[in-house]
Coordinates of C-alpha atoms in Angstrom, one line a residue:
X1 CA 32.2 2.5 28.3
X2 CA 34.9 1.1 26.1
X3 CA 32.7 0.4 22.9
X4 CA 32.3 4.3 21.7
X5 CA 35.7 4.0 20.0
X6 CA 34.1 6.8 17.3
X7 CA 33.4 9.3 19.9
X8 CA 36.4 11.5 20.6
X9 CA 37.3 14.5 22.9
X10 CA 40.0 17.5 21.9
X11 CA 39.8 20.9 23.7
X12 CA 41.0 22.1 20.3
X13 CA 37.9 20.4 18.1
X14 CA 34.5 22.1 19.4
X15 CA 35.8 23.2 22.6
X16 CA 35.9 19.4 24.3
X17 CA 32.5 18.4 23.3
X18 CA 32.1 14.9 22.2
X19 CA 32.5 14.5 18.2
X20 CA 32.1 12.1 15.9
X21 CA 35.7 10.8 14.8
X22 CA 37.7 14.1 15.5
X23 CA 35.3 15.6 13.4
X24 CA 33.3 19.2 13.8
X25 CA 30.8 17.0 14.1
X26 CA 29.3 16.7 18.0
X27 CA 27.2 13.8 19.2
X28 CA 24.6 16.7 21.0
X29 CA 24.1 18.0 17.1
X30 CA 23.7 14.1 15.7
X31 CA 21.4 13.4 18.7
X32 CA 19.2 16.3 18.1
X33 CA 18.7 15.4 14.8
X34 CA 17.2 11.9 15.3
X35 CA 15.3 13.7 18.8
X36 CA 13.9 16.2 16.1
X37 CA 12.2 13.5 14.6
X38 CA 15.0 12.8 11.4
X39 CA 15.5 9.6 10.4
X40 CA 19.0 7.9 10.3
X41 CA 19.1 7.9 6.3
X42 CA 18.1 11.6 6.9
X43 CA 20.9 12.1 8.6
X44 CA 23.3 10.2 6.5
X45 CA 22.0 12.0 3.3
X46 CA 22.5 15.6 5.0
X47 CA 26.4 14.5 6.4
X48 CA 27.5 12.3 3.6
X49 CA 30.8 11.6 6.0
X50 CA 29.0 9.9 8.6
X51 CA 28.9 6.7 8.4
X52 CA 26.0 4.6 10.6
X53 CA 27.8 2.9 13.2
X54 CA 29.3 7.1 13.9
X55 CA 25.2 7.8 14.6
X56 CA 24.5 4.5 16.5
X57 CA 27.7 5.5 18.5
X58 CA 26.6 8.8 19.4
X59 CA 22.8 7.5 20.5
X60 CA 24.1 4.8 23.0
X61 CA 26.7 7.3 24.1
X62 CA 23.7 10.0 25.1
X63 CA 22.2 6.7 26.5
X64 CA 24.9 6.1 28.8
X65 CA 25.5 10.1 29.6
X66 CA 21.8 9.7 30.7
X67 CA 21.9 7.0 33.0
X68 CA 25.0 8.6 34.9
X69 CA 23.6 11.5 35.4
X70 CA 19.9 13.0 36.8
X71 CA 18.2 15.5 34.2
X72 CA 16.3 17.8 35.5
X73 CA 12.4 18.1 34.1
X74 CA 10.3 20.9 34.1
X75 CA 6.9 20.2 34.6
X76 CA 3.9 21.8 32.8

C-alpha cells in the first residue's frame, strides 16, 4: 500500500513497530485509542503532535493489516 507515506518502520524506534512519522508513537497505540471508544479530537487534544491525516493513516493501515491476514476469535 503506497499511500501510508506517515507510517514508518526503524528497529531502533519501538523495536520495528509501525509509528506514526518516526515518532514513539505506534499505529497499535493510536488504533486502540479510537477502538477504546476516543474520538479523533480526543486523540488530537491528548498528542498535540499528531496531526489527522497521521490517525486516518494509521486506521486504514490496521485496515489493510486486517484484510492480509486471518485474526483469530475467541468465542464466548
Amino acid at each position: 500500500m503506497t499511500d501510508l507515506d506517515r507510517i514508518t518502520f526503524d528497529e531502533r524506534v519501538m523495536g520495528g513497530k509501525p509509528c506514526i512519522r518516526g515518532m514513539r508513537v505506534t499505529v497499535g497505540m493510536v488504533v486502540g485509542q479510537i477502538g477504546s471508544g476516543r474520538s479523533i479530537e480526543a486523540v488530537l487534544d491528548d498528542y498535540p503532535y499528531l496531526e489527522r491525516e497521521d490517525v486516518l493513516q494509521a486506521l486504514r493501515y490496521a485496515a489493510w493489516r486486517a484484510e492480509e491476514h486471518d485474526v483469530a476469535l475467541r468465542h464466548a
